[in-house]
Amino acid sequence: HELSDELHAAGCTAYVDATVGKTRAAYEQLGAALARHARASVGLRLWTHTRLAEMAWRLGDRHAAERHFRDALGLDVTDNFLLAAYADFLLEHGRTADVVALLKDWARSDTLLLRLALAERALKLSSAEQHVRTLAERFADAARRGERLHLQEEARFLLDLQGDARGALAAAAENWKAQREPRDAAVLLEAALSARDPRSAVPALDWLQSSGFESPKLRRIADQLKTLAQ
């Protein structure tokens, strides 16, 4: 139990450090903590490997990120967050066939179906449009019920699958009021850039500036938005 407590504490500290500009140190400290506690619970090891994978990805160490994602998947625990994070990593690196192989049995999850549809469309698979229709129906049903639980995914759906930059920006801005993780900032910045509306990105730009969050991709989008605002 003490082992788990120490690893969990190290993970929480590393997660905070990694979002305030200390990603390299956070990655190394959490990796060392995991090595010390190799017999921690499966759930905690999965969580730790997923965090390490995300940090390595942001640091541009693709091979280390891949290794941590694979170690997490090798624990044989179904985890929606892990599958979504690994799918995003694969999508960013153009490995769309790997995304389809990873998620083909996960269409019941909105978050995973979104990523599956993105990969299928990139591969021009016939299943893509059916999955896009299914997502549209699910988001519409949720809106009718007054549920907006997956606004981040809805924003990505509108932006990347429907080509609706304004709609995506509205969803991303609404999502930012409640959810302020790095991926929430990413979709707000991307939607604002696509809609050519740098003013709407100000909350995420302010967060990026004040937090010191390290992400070459988000910095690049931020620079494009600043240029657009001039």
mmCIF file of C-alpha atoms in Angstrom:
data_model
loop_
_atom_site.group_PDB
_atom_site.id
_atom_site.type_symbol
_atom_site.label_atom_id
_atom_site.label_comp_id
_atom_site.label_asym_id
_atom_site.label_seq_id
_atom_site.Cartn_x
_atom_site.Cartn_y
_atom_site.Cartn_z
ATOM 1 C CA HIS A 1 0.000 0.000 0.000
ATOM 2 C CA GLU A 2 2.838 2.362 0.862
ATOM 3 C CA LEU A 3 4.426 1.528 -2.491
ATOM 4 C CA SER A 4 1.255 2.532 -4.301
ATOM 5 C CA ASP A 5 0.927 5.703 -2.229
ATOM 6 C CA GLU A 6 4.462 6.796 -3.080
ATOM 7 C CA LEU A 7 4.077 6.043 -6.796
ATOM 8 C CA HIS A 8 0.689 7.759 -6.918
ATOM 9 C CA ALA A 9 2.114 10.834 -5.164
ATOM 10 C CA ALA A 10 5.060 10.873 -7.582
ATOM 11 C CA GLY A 11 2.621 10.616 -10.479
ATOM 12 C CA CYS A 12 0.496 13.513 -9.268
ATOM 13 C CA THR A 13 3.560 15.709 -8.711
ATOM 14 C CA ALA A 14 4.946 14.791 -12.136
ATOM 15 C CA TYR A 15 1.629 15.527 -13.824
ATOM 16 C CA VAL A 16 1.546 19.021 -12.318
ATOM 17 C CA ASP A 17 5.228 19.670 -13.114
ATOM 18 C CA ALA A 18 4.698 18.514 -16.708
ATOM 19 C CA THR A 19 1.965 21.079 -17.233
ATOM 20 C CA VAL A 20 4.054 23.985 -15.887
ATOM 21 C CA GLY A 21 7.141 23.733 -18.057
ATOM 22 C CA LYS A 22 9.120 21.019 -16.262
ATOM 23 C CA THR A 23 8.293 18.071 -18.492
ATOM 24 C CA ARG A 24 11.789 16.568 -18.797
ATOM 25 C CA ALA A 25 12.399 16.514 -15.036
ATOM 26 C CA ALA A 26 8.873 15.229 -14.390
ATOM 27 C CA TYR A 27 9.342 12.431 -16.908
ATOM 28 C CA GLU A 28 12.642 11.326 -15.404
ATOM 29 C CA GLN A 29 11.375 11.451 -11.806
ATOM 30 C CA LEU A 30 8.206 9.511 -12.576
ATOM 31 C CA GLY A 31 10.140 6.931 -14.609
ATOM 32 C CA ALA A 32 12.494 6.406 -11.651
ATOM 33 C CA ALA A 33 9.541 6.073 -9.263
ATOM 34 C CA LEU A 34 7.947 3.442 -11.513
ATOM 35 C CA ALA A 35 11.225 1.492 -11.647
ATOM 36 C CA ARG A 36 11.311 1.473 -7.824
ATOM 37 C CA HIS A 37 7.706 0.265 -7.613
ATOM 38 C CA ALA A 38 7.542 -2.305 -10.377
ATOM 39 C CA ARG A 39 5.145 -4.395 -8.273
ATOM 40 C CA ALA A 40 2.565 -1.634 -7.773
ATOM 41 C CA SER A 41 -1.047 -2.404 -8.687
ATOM 42 C CA VAL A 42 -1.868 -2.964 -12.350
ATOM 43 C CA GLY A 43 -4.191 0.053 -12.410
ATOM 44 C CA LEU A 44 -1.528 2.357 -11.016
ATOM 45 C CA ARG A 45 1.130 1.070 -13.414
ATOM 46 C CA LEU A 46 -1.256 1.589 -16.334
ATOM 47 C CA TRP A 47 -1.963 5.171 -15.215
ATOM 48 C CA THR A 48 1.776 5.835 -14.770
ATOM 49 C CA HIS A 49 2.787 4.426 -18.159
ATOM 50 C CA THR A 50 0.044 6.477 -19.838
ATOM 51 C CA ARG A 51 1.318 9.662 -18.176
ATOM 52 C CA LEU A 52 4.915 8.815 -19.128
ATOM 53 C CA ALA A 53 3.828 8.172 -22.713
ATOM 54 C CA GLU A 54 2.155 11.575 -22.927
ATOM 55 C CA MET A 55 5.208 13.324 -21.488
ATOM 56 C CA ALA A 56 7.606 11.533 -23.853
ATOM 57 C CA TRP A 57 5.324 12.420 -26.767
ATOM 58 C CA ARG A 58 5.419 16.104 -25.829
ATOM 59 C CA LEU A 59 9.198 15.953 -25.472
ATOM 60 C CA GLY A 60 9.377 14.651 -29.037
ATOM 61 C CA ASP A 61 10.669 11.218 -27.982
ATOM 62 C CA ARG A 62 8.408 9.135 -30.199
ATOM 63 C CA HIS A 63 10.121 5.823 -29.390
ATOM 64 C CA ALA A 64 9.835 6.269 -25.629
ATOM 65 C CA ALA A 65 6.180 7.290 -25.994
ATOM 66 C CA GLU A 66 5.474 4.199 -28.082
ATOM 67 C CA ARG A 67 7.214 1.986 -25.526
ATOM 68 C CA HIS A 68 5.146 3.373 -22.628
ATOM 69 C CA PHE A 69 1.880 3.093 -24.551
ATOM 70 C CA ARG A 70 2.725 -0.524 -25.415
ATOM 71 C CA ASP A 71 3.689 -1.311 -21.808
ATOM 72 C CA ALA A 72 0.346 0.120 -20.655
ATOM 73 C CA LEU A 73 -1.595 -1.868 -23.277
ATOM 74 C CA GLY A 74 0.364 -4.983 -22.311
ATOM 75 C CA LEU A 75 -1.208 -4.885 -18.853
ATOM 76 C CA ASP A 76 -4.443 -6.151 -20.470
ATOM 77 C CA VAL A 77 -6.749 -3.709 -18.725
ATOM 78 C CA THR A 78 -9.403 -2.002 -20.810
ATOM 79 C CA ASP A 79 -8.938 1.727 -20.317
ATOM 80 C CA ASN A 80 -10.783 4.245 -22.467
ATOM 81 C CA PHE A 81 -8.376 7.092 -21.667
ATOM 82 C CA LEU A 82 -5.331 4.996 -22.644
ATOM 83 C CA LEU A 83 -6.920 3.879 -25.923
ATOM 84 C CA ALA A 84 -7.898 7.463 -26.789
ATOM 85 C CA ALA A 85 -4.445 8.840 -25.942
ATOM 86 C CA TYR A 86 -2.642 6.149 -27.942
ATOM 87 C CA ALA A 87 -5.035 6.654 -30.877
ATOM 88 C CA ASP A 88 -4.292 10.405 -30.828
ATOM 89 C CA PHE A 89 -0.559 9.640 -30.838
ATOM 90 C CA LEU A 90 -0.985 7.281 -33.801
ATOM 91 C CA LEU A 91 -3.164 9.779 -35.687
ATOM 92 C CA GLU A 92 -0.625 12.562 -35.203
ATOM 93 C CA HIS A 93 2.058 10.329 -36.690
ATOM 94 C CA GLY A 94 -0.072 9.269 -39.660
ATOM 95 C CA ARG A 95 -0.470 5.674 -38.476
ATOM 96 C CA THR A 96 -4.136 5.471 -39.385
ATOM 97 C CA ALA A 97 -4.194 1.723 -40.128
ATOM 98 C CA ASP A 98 -2.895 1.096 -36.603
ATOM 99 C CA VAL A 99 -5.755 3.210 -35.210
ATOM 100 C CA VAL A 100 -8.329 1.107 -37.066
ATOM 101 C CA ALA A 101 -6.729 -2.099 -35.746
ATOM 102 C CA LEU A 102 -6.680 -0.681 -32.200
ATOM 103 C CA LEU A 103 -10.261 0.631 -32.120
ATOM 104 C CA LYS A 104 -12.287 -1.499 -34.547
ATOM 105 C CA ASP A 105 -14.210 -3.138 -31.677
ATOM 106 C CA TRP A 106 -14.813 0.091 -29.732
ATOM 107 C CA ALA A 107 -17.548 1.823 -31.720
ATOM 108 C CA ARG A 108 -19.823 1.962 -28.663
ATOM 109 C CA SER A 109 -17.570 4.600 -27.060
ATOM 110 C CA ASP A 110 -18.074 8.133 -28.435
ATOM 111 C CA THR A 111 -14.496 9.143 -27.650
ATOM 112 C CA LEU A 112 -13.038 6.096 -29.411
ATOM 113 C CA LEU A 113 -15.510 6.090 -32.313
ATOM 114 C CA LEU A 114 -14.412 9.656 -33.105
ATOM 115 C CA ARG A 115 -10.799 8.544 -33.472
ATOM 116 C CA LEU A 116 -11.793 5.443 -35.430
ATOM 117 C CA ALA A 117 -13.809 7.591 -37.862
ATOM 118 C CA LEU A 118 -10.879 10.012 -38.300
ATOM 119 C CA ALA A 119 -8.590 7.102 -39.186
ATOM 120 C CA GLU A 120 -11.159 5.458 -41.475
ATOM 121 C CA ARG A 121 -11.772 8.683 -43.358
ATOM 122 C CA ALA A 122 -8.029 9.205 -43.854
ATOM 123 C CA LEU A 123 -7.848 5.681 -45.278
ATOM 124 C CA LYS A 124 -10.991 6.289 -47.409
ATOM 125 C CA LEU A 125 -12.710 3.251 -45.890
ATOM 126 C CA SER A 126 -16.417 2.764 -46.616
ATOM 127 C CA SER A 127 -17.150 2.407 -42.873
ATOM 128 C CA ALA A 128 -16.068 6.011 -42.233
ATOM 129 C CA GLU A 129 -19.280 7.744 -43.329
ATOM 130 C CA GLN A 130 -21.529 5.375 -41.372
ATOM 131 C CA HIS A 131 -19.463 6.091 -38.277
ATOM 132 C CA VAL A 132 -19.634 9.843 -38.937
ATOM 133 C CA ARG A 133 -23.448 9.571 -39.143
ATOM 134 C CA THR A 134 -23.533 7.560 -35.917
ATOM 135 C CA LEU A 135 -21.486 10.229 -34.127
ATOM 136 C CA ALA A 136 -23.713 13.017 -35.468
ATOM 137 C CA GLU A 137 -26.795 11.173 -34.148
ATOM 138 C CA ARG A 138 -25.206 10.590 -30.738
ATOM 139 C CA PHE A 139 -24.199 14.241 -30.330
ATOM 140 C CA ALA A 140 -27.665 15.368 -31.452
ATOM 141 C CA ASP A 141 -29.335 12.955 -28.996
ATOM 142 C CA ALA A 142 -27.131 14.193 -26.165
ATOM 143 C CA ALA A 143 -27.948 17.830 -27.008
ATOM 144 C CA ARG A 144 -31.681 17.047 -26.992
ATOM 145 C CA ARG A 145 -31.308 15.517 -23.540
ATOM 146 C CA GLY A 146 -29.381 18.579 -22.386
ATOM 147 C CA GLU A 147 -26.200 16.540 -21.926
ATOM 148 C CA ARG A 148 -22.954 18.038 -23.185
ATOM 149 C CA LEU A 149 -20.562 15.560 -21.632
ATOM 150 C CA HIS A 150 -18.226 15.189 -24.580
ATOM 151 C CA LEU A 151 -17.905 18.746 -25.831
ATOM 152 C CA GLN A 152 -14.207 18.335 -26.535
ATOM 153 C CA GLU A 153 -14.945 15.342 -28.778
ATOM 154 C CA GLU A 154 -17.905 17.148 -30.333
ATOM 155 C CA ALA A 155 -15.638 20.090 -31.174
ATOM 156 C CA ARG A 156 -13.121 17.746 -32.827
ATOM 157 C CA PHE A 157 -15.941 16.002 -34.684
ATOM 158 C CA LEU A 158 -17.277 19.302 -36.035
ATOM 159 C CA LEU A 159 -13.800 20.545 -36.959
ATOM 160 C CA ASP A 160 -12.133 17.455 -38.411
ATOM 161 C CA LEU A 161 -15.051 15.415 -39.734
ATOM 162 C CA GLN A 162 -17.731 17.992 -40.560
ATOM 163 C CA GLY A 163 -15.525 20.927 -41.580
ATOM 164 C CA ASP A 164 -17.615 23.225 -39.370
ATOM 165 C CA ALA A 165 -14.999 25.549 -37.865
ATOM 166 C CA ARG A 166 -17.516 27.975 -36.309
ATOM 167 C CA GLY A 167 -19.546 25.174 -34.728
ATOM 168 C CA ALA A 168 -16.352 23.545 -33.477
ATOM 169 C CA LEU A 169 -15.198 26.833 -31.972
ATOM 170 C CA ALA A 170 -18.502 27.308 -30.136
ATOM 171 C CA ALA A 171 -18.281 23.777 -28.678
ATOM 172 C CA ALA A 172 -14.600 24.162 -27.767
ATOM 173 C CA ALA A 173 -15.211 27.527 -26.065
ATOM 174 C CA GLU A 174 -18.114 26.078 -24.076
ATOM 175 C CA ASN A 175 -15.994 23.054 -23.152
ATOM 176 C CA TRP A 176 -13.156 25.317 -21.926
ATOM 177 C CA LYS A 177 -15.476 26.769 -19.261
ATOM 178 C CA ALA A 178 -15.583 23.379 -17.531
ATOM 179 C CA GLN A 179 -12.551 21.437 -18.777
ATOM 180 C CA ARG A 180 -9.052 22.923 -18.914
ATOM 181 C CA GLU A 181 -6.720 20.065 -19.687
ATOM 182 C CA PRO A 182 -4.060 20.464 -22.412
ATOM 183 C CA ARG A 183 -6.226 18.617 -24.963
ATOM 184 C CA ASP A 184 -9.092 21.037 -24.243
ATOM 185 C CA ALA A 185 -6.740 23.934 -25.000
ATOM 186 C CA ALA A 186 -5.587 22.187 -28.177
ATOM 187 C CA VAL A 187 -9.048 21.881 -29.705
ATOM 188 C CA LEU A 188 -9.904 25.488 -28.784
ATOM 189 C CA LEU A 189 -6.705 26.765 -30.421
ATOM 190 C CA GLU A 190 -7.175 24.594 -33.515
ATOM 191 C CA ALA A 191 -10.821 25.604 -33.951
ATOM 192 C CA ALA A 192 -10.008 29.302 -33.488
ATOM 193 C CA LEU A 193 -7.260 29.063 -36.105
ATOM 194 C CA SER A 194 -9.508 27.232 -38.539
ATOM 195 C CA ALA A 195 -12.297 29.788 -37.989
ATOM 196 C CA ARG A 196 -9.723 32.615 -38.302
ATOM 197 C CA ASP A 197 -10.953 33.996 -34.978
ATOM 198 C CA PRO A 198 -7.885 34.614 -32.784
ATOM 199 C CA ARG A 199 -9.919 36.529 -30.202
ATOM 200 C CA SER A 200 -11.841 33.385 -29.232
ATOM 201 C CA ALA A 201 -8.552 31.633 -28.502
ATOM 202 C CA VAL A 202 -7.449 34.175 -25.882
ATOM 203 C CA PRO A 203 -8.380 32.034 -22.817
ATOM 204 C CA ALA A 204 -6.317 29.097 -24.110
ATOM 205 C CA LEU A 205 -3.485 31.378 -25.250
ATOM 206 C CA ASP A 206 -3.386 32.956 -21.781
ATOM 207 C CA TRP A 207 -3.267 29.499 -20.199
ATOM 208 C CA LEU A 208 -0.458 28.420 -22.543
ATOM 209 C CA GLN A 209 1.533 31.545 -21.685
ATOM 210 C CA SER A 210 1.011 31.520 -17.910
ATOM 211 C CA SER A 211 1.435 27.757 -17.394
ATOM 212 C CA GLY A 212 4.658 27.358 -19.388
ATOM 213 C CA PHE A 213 3.144 24.183 -20.850
ATOM 214 C CA GLU A 214 5.616 22.609 -23.287
ATOM 215 C CA SER A 215 4.151 21.554 -26.603
ATOM 216 C CA PRO A 216 5.798 22.487 -29.901
ATOM 217 C CA LYS A 217 2.501 21.833 -31.685
ATOM 218 C CA LEU A 218 0.451 24.169 -29.460
ATOM 219 C CA ARG A 219 3.181 26.840 -29.566
ATOM 220 C CA ARG A 220 3.106 26.697 -33.363
ATOM 221 C CA ILE A 221 -0.685 27.149 -33.456
ATOM 222 C CA ALA A 222 -0.397 29.976 -30.918
ATOM 223 C CA ASP A 223 2.147 31.757 -33.119
ATOM 224 C CA GLN A 224 -0.170 31.413 -36.133
ATOM 225 C CA LEU A 225 -3.057 32.874 -34.139
ATOM 226 C CA LYS A 226 -0.932 35.794 -32.972
ATOM 227 C CA THR A 227 0.092 36.503 -36.577
ATOM 228 C CA LEU A 228 -3.568 36.381 -37.601
ATOM 229 C CA ALA A 229 -4.464 38.858 -34.860
ATOM 230 C CA GLN A 230 -1.982 41.498 -36.082
#
